[in-house]
Coordinates of C-alpha atoms in Angstrom, one line a residue:
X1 CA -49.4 -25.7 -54.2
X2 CA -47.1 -28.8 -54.3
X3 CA -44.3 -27.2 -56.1
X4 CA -44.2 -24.3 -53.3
X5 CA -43.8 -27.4 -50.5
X6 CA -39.3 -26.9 -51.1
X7 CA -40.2 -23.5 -51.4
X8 CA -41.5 -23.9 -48.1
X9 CA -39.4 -26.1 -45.6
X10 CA -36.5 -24.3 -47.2
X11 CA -37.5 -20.9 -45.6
X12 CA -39.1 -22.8 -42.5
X13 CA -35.0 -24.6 -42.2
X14 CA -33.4 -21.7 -43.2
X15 CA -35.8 -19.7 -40.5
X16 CA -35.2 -22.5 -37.7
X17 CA -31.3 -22.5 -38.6
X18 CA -31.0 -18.4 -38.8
X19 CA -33.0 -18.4 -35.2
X20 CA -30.9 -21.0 -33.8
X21 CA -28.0 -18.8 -35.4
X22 CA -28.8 -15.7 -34.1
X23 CA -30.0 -17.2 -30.3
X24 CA -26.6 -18.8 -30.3
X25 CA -24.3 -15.8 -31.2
X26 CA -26.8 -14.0 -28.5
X27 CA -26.0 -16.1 -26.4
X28 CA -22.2 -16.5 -26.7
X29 CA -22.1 -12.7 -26.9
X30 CA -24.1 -12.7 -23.4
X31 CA -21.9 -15.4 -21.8
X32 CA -18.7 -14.0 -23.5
X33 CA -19.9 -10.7 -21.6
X34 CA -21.0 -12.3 -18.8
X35 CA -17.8 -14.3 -17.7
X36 CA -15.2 -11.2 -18.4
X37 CA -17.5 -9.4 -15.9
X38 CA -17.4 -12.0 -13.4
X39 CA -13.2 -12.2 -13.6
X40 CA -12.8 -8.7 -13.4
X41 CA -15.6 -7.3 -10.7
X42 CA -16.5 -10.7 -8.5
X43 CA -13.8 -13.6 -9.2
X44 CA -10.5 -11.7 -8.8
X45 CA -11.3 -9.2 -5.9
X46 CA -12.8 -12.0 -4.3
X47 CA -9.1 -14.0 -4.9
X48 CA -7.8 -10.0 -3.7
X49 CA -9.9 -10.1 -0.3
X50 CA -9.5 -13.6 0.4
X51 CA -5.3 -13.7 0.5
X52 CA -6.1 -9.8 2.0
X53 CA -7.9 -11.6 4.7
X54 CA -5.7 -14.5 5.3
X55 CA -2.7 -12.0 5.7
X56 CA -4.7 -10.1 8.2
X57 CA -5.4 -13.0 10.3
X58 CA -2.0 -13.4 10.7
X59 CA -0.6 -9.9 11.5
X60 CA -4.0 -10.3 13.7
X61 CA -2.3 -13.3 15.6
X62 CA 1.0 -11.6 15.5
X63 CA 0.3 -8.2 17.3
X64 CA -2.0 -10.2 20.5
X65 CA 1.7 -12.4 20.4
X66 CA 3.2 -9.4 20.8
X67 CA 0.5 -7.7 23.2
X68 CA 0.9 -10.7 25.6
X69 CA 5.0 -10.3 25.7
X70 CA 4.5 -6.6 25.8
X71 CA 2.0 -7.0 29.6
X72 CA 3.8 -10.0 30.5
X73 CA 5.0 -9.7 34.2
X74 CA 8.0 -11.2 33.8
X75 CA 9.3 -9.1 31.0
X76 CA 8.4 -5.9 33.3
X77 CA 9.7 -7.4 36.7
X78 CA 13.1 -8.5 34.6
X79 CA 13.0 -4.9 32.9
X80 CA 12.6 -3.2 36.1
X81 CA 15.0 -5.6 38.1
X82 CA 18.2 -4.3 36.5
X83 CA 18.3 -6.7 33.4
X84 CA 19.9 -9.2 35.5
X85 CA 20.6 -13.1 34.5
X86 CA 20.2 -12.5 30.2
X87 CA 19.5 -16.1 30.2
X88 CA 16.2 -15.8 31.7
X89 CA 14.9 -13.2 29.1
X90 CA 16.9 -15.2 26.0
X91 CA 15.1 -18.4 27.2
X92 CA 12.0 -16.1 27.5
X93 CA 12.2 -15.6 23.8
X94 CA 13.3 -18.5 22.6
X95 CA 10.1 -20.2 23.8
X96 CA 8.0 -17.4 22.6
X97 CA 9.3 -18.5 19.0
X98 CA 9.4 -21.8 19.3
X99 CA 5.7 -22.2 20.6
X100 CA 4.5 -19.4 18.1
X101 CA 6.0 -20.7 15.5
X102 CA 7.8 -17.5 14.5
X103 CA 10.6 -16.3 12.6
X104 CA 12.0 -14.1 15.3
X105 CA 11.2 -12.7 19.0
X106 CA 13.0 -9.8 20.4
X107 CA 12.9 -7.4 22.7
X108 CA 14.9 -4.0 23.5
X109 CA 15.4 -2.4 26.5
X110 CA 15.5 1.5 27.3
X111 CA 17.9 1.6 30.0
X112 CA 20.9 -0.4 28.0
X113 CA 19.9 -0.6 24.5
X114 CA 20.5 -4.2 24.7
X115 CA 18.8 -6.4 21.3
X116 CA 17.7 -9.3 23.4
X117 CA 17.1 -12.6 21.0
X118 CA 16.5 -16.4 21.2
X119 CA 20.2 -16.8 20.2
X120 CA 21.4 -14.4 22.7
X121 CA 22.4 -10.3 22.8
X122 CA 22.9 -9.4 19.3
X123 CA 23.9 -5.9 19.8
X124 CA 23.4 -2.6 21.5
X125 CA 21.5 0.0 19.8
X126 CA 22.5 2.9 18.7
X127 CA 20.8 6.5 17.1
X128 CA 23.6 6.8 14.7
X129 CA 23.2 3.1 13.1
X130 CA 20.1 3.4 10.7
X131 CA 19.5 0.0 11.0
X132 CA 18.8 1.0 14.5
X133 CA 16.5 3.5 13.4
X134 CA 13.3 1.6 14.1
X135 CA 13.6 1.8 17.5
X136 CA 13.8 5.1 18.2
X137 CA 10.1 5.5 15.6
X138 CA 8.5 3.5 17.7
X139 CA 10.0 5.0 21.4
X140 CA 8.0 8.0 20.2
X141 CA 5.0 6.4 18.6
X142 CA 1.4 7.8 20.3
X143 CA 0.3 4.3 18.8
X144 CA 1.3 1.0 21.0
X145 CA 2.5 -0.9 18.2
X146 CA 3.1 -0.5 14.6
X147 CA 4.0 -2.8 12.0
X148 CA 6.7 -2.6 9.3
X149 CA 9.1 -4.9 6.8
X150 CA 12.5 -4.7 7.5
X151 CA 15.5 -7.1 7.5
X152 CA 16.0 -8.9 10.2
X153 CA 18.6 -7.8 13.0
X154 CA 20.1 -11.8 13.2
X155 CA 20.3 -12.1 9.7
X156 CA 20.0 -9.2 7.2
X157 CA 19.8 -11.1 4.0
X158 CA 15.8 -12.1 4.9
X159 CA 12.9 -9.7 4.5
X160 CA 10.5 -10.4 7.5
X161 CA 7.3 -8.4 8.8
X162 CA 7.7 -7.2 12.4
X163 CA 5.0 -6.4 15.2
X164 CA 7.0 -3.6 17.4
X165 CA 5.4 -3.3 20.5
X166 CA 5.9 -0.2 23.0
X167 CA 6.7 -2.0 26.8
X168 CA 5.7 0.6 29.5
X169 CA 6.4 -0.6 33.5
X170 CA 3.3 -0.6 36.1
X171 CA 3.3 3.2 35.8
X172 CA 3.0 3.6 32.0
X173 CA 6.9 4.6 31.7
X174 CA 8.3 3.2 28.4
X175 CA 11.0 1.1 29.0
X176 CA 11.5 -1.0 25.8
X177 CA 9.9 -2.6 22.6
X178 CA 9.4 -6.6 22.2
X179 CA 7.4 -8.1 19.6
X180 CA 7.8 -11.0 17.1
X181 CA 8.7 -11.3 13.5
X182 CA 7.3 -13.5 10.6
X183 CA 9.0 -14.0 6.9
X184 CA 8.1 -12.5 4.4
X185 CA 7.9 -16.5 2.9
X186 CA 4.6 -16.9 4.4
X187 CA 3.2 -14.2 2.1
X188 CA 5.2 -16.2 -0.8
X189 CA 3.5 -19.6 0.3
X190 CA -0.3 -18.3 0.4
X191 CA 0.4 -16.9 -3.4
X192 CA 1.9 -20.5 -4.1
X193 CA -1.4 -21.7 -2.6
X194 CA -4.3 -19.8 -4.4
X195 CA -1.8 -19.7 -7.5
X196 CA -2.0 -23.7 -7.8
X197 CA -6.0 -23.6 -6.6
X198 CA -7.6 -20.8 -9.2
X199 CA -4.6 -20.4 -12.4
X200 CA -4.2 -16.9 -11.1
X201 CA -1.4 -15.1 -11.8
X202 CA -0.2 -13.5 -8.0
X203 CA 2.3 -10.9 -6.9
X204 CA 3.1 -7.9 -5.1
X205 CA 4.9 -4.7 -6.3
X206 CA 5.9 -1.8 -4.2
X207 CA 5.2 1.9 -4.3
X208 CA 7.2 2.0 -7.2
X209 CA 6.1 -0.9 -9.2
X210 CA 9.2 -3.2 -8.4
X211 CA 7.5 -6.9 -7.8
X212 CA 8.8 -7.7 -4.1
X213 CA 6.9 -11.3 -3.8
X214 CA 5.7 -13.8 -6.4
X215 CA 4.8 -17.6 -6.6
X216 CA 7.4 -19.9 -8.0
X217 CA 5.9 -19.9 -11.6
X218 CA 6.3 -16.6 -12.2
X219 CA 7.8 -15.5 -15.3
X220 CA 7.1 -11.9 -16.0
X221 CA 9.4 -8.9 -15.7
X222 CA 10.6 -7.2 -12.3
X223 CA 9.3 -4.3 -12.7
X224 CA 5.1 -3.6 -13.3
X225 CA 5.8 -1.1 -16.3
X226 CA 8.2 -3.4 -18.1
X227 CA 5.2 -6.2 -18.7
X228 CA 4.2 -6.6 -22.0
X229 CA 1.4 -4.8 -22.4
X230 CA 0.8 -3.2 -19.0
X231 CA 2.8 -0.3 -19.0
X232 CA -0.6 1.8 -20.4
X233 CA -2.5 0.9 -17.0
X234 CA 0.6 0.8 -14.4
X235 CA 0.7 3.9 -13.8
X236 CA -3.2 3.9 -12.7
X237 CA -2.1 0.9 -10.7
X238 CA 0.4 2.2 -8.1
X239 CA -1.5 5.8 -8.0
X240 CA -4.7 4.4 -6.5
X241 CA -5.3 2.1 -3.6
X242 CA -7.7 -0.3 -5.7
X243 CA -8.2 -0.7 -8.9
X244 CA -9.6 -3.2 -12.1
X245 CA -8.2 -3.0 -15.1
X246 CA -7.4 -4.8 -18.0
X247 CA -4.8 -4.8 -20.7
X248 CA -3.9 -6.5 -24.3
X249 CA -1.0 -9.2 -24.4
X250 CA 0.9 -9.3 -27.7
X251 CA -0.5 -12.4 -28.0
X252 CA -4.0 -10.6 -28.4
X253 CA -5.6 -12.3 -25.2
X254 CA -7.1 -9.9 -22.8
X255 CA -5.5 -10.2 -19.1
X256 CA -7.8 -8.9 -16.8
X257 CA -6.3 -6.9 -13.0
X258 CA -7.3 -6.3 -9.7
X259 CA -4.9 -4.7 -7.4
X260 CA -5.3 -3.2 -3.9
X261 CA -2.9 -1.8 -1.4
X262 CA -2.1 -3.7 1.5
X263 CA -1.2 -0.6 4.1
X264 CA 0.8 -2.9 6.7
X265 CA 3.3 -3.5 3.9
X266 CA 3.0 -0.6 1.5
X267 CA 3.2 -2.9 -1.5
X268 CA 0.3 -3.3 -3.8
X269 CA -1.4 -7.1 -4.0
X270 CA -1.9 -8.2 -7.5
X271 CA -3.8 -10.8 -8.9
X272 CA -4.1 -11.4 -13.0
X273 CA -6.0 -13.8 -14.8
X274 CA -6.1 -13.8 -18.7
X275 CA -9.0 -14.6 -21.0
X276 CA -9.1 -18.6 -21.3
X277 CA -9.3 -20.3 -24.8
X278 CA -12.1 -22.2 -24.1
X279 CA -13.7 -19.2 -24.6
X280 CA -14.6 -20.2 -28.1
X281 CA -16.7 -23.0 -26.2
X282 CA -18.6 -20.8 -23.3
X283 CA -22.0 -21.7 -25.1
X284 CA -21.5 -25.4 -24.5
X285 CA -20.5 -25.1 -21.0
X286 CA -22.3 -22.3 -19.7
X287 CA -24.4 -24.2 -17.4
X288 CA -21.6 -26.4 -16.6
X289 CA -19.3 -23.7 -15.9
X290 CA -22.0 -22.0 -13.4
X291 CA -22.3 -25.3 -11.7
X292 CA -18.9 -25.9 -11.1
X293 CA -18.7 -22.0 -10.5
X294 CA -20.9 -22.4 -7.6
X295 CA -19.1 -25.6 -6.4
X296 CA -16.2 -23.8 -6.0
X297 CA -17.3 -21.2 -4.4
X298 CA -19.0 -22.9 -1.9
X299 CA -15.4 -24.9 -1.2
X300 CA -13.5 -21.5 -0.9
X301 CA -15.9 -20.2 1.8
X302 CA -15.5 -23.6 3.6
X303 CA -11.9 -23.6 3.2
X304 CA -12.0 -19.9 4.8
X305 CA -14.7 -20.4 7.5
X306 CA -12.4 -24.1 8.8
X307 CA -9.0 -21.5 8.9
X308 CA -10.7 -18.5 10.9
X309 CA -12.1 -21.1 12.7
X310 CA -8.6 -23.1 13.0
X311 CA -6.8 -19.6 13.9
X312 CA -9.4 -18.3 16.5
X313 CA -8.8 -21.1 18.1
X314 CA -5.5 -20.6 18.6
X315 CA -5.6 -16.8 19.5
X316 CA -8.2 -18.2 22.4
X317 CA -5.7 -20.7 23.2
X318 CA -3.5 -17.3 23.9
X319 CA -5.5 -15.6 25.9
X320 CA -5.2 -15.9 30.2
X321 CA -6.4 -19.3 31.7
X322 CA -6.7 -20.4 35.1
X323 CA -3.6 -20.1 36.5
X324 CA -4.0 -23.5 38.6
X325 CA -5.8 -25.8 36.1
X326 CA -4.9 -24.1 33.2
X327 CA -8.1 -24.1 32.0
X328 CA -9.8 -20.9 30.3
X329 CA -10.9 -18.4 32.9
X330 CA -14.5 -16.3 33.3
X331 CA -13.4 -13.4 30.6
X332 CA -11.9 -16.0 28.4
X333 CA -14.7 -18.1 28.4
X334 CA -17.8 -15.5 27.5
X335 CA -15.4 -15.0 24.7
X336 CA -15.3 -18.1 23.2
X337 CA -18.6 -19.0 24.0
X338 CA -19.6 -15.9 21.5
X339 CA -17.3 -17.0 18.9
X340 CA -18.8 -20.2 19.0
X341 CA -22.6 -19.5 19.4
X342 CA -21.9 -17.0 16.3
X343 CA -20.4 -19.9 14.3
X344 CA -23.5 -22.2 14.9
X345 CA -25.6 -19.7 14.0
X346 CA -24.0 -19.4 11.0
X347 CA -24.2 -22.8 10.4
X348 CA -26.9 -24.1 12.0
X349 CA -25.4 -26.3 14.7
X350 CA -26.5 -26.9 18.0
X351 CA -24.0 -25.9 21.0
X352 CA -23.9 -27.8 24.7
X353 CA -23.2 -26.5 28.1
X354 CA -22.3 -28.3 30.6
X355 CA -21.7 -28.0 34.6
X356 CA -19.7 -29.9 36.5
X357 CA -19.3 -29.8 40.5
X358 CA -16.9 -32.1 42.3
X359 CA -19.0 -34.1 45.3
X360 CA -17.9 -32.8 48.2
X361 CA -15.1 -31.0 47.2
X362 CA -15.0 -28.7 50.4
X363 CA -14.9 -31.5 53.1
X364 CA -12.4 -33.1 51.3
X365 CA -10.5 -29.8 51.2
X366 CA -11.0 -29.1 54.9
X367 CA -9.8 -32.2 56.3
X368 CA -6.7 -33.1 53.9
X369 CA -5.5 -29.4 53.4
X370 CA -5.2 -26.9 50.6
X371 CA -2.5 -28.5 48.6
X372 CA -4.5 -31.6 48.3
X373 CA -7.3 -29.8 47.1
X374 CA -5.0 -28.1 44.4
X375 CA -4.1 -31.2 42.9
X376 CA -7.3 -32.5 43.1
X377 CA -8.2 -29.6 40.7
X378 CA -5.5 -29.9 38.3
X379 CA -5.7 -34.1 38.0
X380 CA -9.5 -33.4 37.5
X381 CA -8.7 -30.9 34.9
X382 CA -6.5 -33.0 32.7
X383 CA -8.9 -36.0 33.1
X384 CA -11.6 -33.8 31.7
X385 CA -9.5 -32.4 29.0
X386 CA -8.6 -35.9 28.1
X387 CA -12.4 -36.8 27.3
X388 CA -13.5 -34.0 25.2
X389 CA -12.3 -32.6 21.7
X390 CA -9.9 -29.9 20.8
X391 CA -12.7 -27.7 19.9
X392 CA -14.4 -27.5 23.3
X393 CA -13.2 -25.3 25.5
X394 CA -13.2 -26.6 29.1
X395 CA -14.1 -23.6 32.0
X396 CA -13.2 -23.1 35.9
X397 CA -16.4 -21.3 36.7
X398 CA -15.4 -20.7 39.9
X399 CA -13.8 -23.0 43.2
X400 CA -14.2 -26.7 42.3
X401 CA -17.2 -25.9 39.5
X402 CA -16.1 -26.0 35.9
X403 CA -18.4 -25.5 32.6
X404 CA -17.7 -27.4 29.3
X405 CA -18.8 -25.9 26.4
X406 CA -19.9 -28.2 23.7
X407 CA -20.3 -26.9 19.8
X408 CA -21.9 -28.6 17.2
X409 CA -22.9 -30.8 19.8
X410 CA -26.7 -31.5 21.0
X411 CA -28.0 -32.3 23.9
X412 CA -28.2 -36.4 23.6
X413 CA -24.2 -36.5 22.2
X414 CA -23.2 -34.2 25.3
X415 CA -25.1 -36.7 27.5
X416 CA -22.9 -39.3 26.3
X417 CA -20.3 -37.5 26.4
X418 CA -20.7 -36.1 30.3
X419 CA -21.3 -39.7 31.0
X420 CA -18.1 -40.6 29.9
X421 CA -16.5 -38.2 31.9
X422 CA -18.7 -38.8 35.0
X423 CA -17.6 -42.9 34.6
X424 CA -13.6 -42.0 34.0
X425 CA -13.4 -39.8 37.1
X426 CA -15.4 -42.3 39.1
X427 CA -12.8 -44.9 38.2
X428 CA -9.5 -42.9 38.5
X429 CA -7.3 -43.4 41.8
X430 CA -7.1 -39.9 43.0
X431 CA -4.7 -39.6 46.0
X432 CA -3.8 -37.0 48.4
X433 CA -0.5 -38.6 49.9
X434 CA -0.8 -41.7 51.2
X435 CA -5.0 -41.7 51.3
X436 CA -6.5 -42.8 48.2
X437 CA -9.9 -40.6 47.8
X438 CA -13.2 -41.7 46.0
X439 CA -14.6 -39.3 44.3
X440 CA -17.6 -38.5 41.9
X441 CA -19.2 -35.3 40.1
X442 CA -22.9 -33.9 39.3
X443 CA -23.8 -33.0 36.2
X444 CA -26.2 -30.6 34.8
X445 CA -26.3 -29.8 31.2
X446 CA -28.4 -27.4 29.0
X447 CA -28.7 -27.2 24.8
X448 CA -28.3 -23.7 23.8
X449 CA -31.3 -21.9 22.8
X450 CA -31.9 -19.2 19.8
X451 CA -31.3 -16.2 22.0
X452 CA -30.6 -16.9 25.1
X453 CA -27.5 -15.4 26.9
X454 CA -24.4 -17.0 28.4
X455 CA -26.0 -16.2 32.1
X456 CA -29.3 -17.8 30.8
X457 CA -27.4 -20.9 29.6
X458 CA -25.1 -20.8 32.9
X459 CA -28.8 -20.6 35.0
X460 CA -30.1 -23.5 33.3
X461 CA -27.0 -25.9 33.5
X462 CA -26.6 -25.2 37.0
X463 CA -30.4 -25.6 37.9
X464 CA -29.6 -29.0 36.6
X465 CA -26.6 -29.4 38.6
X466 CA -28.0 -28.7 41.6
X467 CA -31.1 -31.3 40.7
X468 CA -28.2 -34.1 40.3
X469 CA -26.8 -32.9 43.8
X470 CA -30.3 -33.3 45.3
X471 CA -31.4 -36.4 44.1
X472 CA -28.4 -38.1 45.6
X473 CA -25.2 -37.1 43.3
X474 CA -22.7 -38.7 41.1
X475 CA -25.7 -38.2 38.1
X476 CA -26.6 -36.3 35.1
X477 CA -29.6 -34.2 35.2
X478 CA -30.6 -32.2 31.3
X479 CA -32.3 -28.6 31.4

């Protein structure tokens, strides 16, 4: 039996070495597999929806812009005044785009035709200029507003995506369009972006496969059916509204496709990504790759859940406030407060309430006059603002009450932090004329609970307020 010992631990190596063989082309085959699945059906429509998303969120900020200048008083009073003093409505506009941030504000009036900018009366309008044409598409729109690409009226060399929104007076008779406009650079910058962050090949191409915005690297051809390679699955492309595909480079590499059709624009999004060479090595990093998969993943949806959260802010920020105090009113406030109870939800963070009430507000009102009471309100106001974060959102409830909602905030940090604000208003010399006024606050504050409605919340903080009232004021009293 000796001599069949070689005989033997060869066919046990060469059966070890043929598994390990066979488990490793497996394997690779599997991961190989694997990983051209994951670019084509999770990885790039993922890259798709979240630029998709992003572009939404502005024309979503755009067209409440344009909502707001659309109801705006002044623009109807102006409107309906005769158009008189241009100055007021061109300094209207020019803050409009300077606090927006926008590219362009506008606005067009029925009676005169007049194309009312920041820079002044650009022209009149007119049905026989087709640059005008716009205008007269949206006068007869059933819709409000619409949204379109189109050069700009103050300089027609730049591309820029306009909110047209129909203005009717208090009767619902139209009597212009405003709105804002944004360049088309914006789009250009978010390819830059994801471009640099995933080695994703990003553009847009219109109906008929011209590409109309790209990232600064790109290097391909101008028109979809002149890339190498592509002109087999263009055609599939730009006749459906999404798609995956994939095509062969003459370099043999495999370049994966996902396109969808962003309907605002009219242009097709999309996003390539060819096979890597470390292909070869998939075996070796498999784990590694799913790790670090998984790593980025979870910093994309942080990324995105800090910008909706950055961007709701600001569209809250929008919306009417308390025309005194400029704090956020009732309506305003039960919408935040559901943004913000959804978010800790989502991430498991605790949110604060709390209630405030000036000591006796009313007897100081009565005996020094309304006007002193007014600018008790507002001083009180800014002092409060001045003690909490930019992500609370400060309330006027109702007379000289105000709420402060707290997120990711407990109950002990928003004790601390209604202290602080108890302790500043204590010390700071409120005056009403001449008389110099000491004055204090009560406090009542409630932790949100799994549940529980904005009026149940409301209940408990001011059950707690009106404890600190009774046992003596200028306190803090917890639900």
């Amino acid at each position: 039996m000796q001599y069949k010992k070689p005989y033997f631990t060869a066919a046990l190596v060469a059966l070890l070495v043929l598994g390990f063989l066979a488990t490793s082309i497996v394997s690779y085959l599997i991961a190989h597999d694997s990983v051209r699945n994951q670019i084509a059906e999770e990885a790039l429509p993922l890259t798709s929806d979240n630029i998709y998303s992003e572009i939404e969120r502005d024309l979503l900020r755009s067209i409440l812009i344009s909502s707001l200048m659309a109801h705006d008083t002044f623009v109807l009073d102006w409107t309906l005044d005769g158009e008189k003093e241009p100055e007021k409505i061109i300094r209207y506009l020019k803050q409009i785009q300077q606090r927006y941030d926008t590219t362009t504000a506008f606005f067009v009036s029925e009676q005169h035709r007049k194309y009312y900018h920041p820079t002044g009366v650009l022209k009149t309008l007119s049905r026989d200029d087709p640059a005008d044409k716009w205008y007269f598409r949206v006068r007869q729109m059933n819709d409000p507003y619409e949204i379109n690409l189109d050069f700009d009226t103050a300089d027609r060399d730049r591309l820029s995506i306009f909110v047209n929104y129909q203005v009717t007076d208090y009767n619902g008779k139209f009597i212009g369009v405003t709105g804002i406009g944004l360049s088309v650079k914006r789009v250009a910058d978010l390819i830059e972006n994801y471009q640099q962050r995933y080695s994703r090949e990003v553009y847009f191409v219109d109906r008929e496969g011209k590409v109309t915005v790209r990232g600064s690297g790109y290097t391909g051809a101008e028109r979809l059916q002149d890339r190498a390679g592509m002109d087999r699955v263009a055609t599939h492309i730009l006749a459906n509204p999404s798609s995956s595909v994939n095509y062969t480079r003459p370099d043999g590499k495999t370049v994966f496709v996902n396109s969808r059709l962003v309907p605002e624009f009219d242009w097709h999004l999309i996003v390539e990504q060819a096979e890597s060479s470390a292909d070869s090595r998939i075996l070796d990093a498999l784990f590694a790759n799913i790790i670090i998969a998984l790593m980025i993943t979870a910093l994309v949806v942080t990324i995105i859940w800090f910008t909706f959260r950055r961007y709701q802010r600001r569209l809250e920020e929008m919306a009417t406030t308390d025309k005194l105090t400029g704090a956020a009113n009732r309506h305003v406030f039960e919408i935040i407060f559901n943004h913000d109870i959804s978010s800790a939800r989502r991430n498991n963070t605790p949110v604060t309430l709390i209630s405030l009430d000036i000591d006796n507000f009313k007897a100081m009102n009565d005996t020094h006059g309304h006007d002193c009471g007014d600018t008790i309100l507002y001083n009180f106001t800014e002092l409060v603002r001045g003690h909490i974060r930019a992500s609370d959102t400060l309330c006027r409830w109702g007379g000289d009450e105000f709420v402060i909602l707290l997120n990711d905030c407990n109950a002990e940090n928003a004790i601390r932090r209604a202290e602080t604000i108890r302790e500043a208003i204590s010390r700071y010399p409120f005056r009403c004329g001449k008389v110099n006024l000491d004055m204090s606050i009560s406090v009542g504050l409630a932790e949100y609970a799994p549940g529980e409605t904005l009026p149940d919340l409301i209940k408990r903080a001011d059950t707690a307020l009106y404890t600190s009232k009774k046992q003596g004021r200028n306190r803090i009293t917890i639900a």
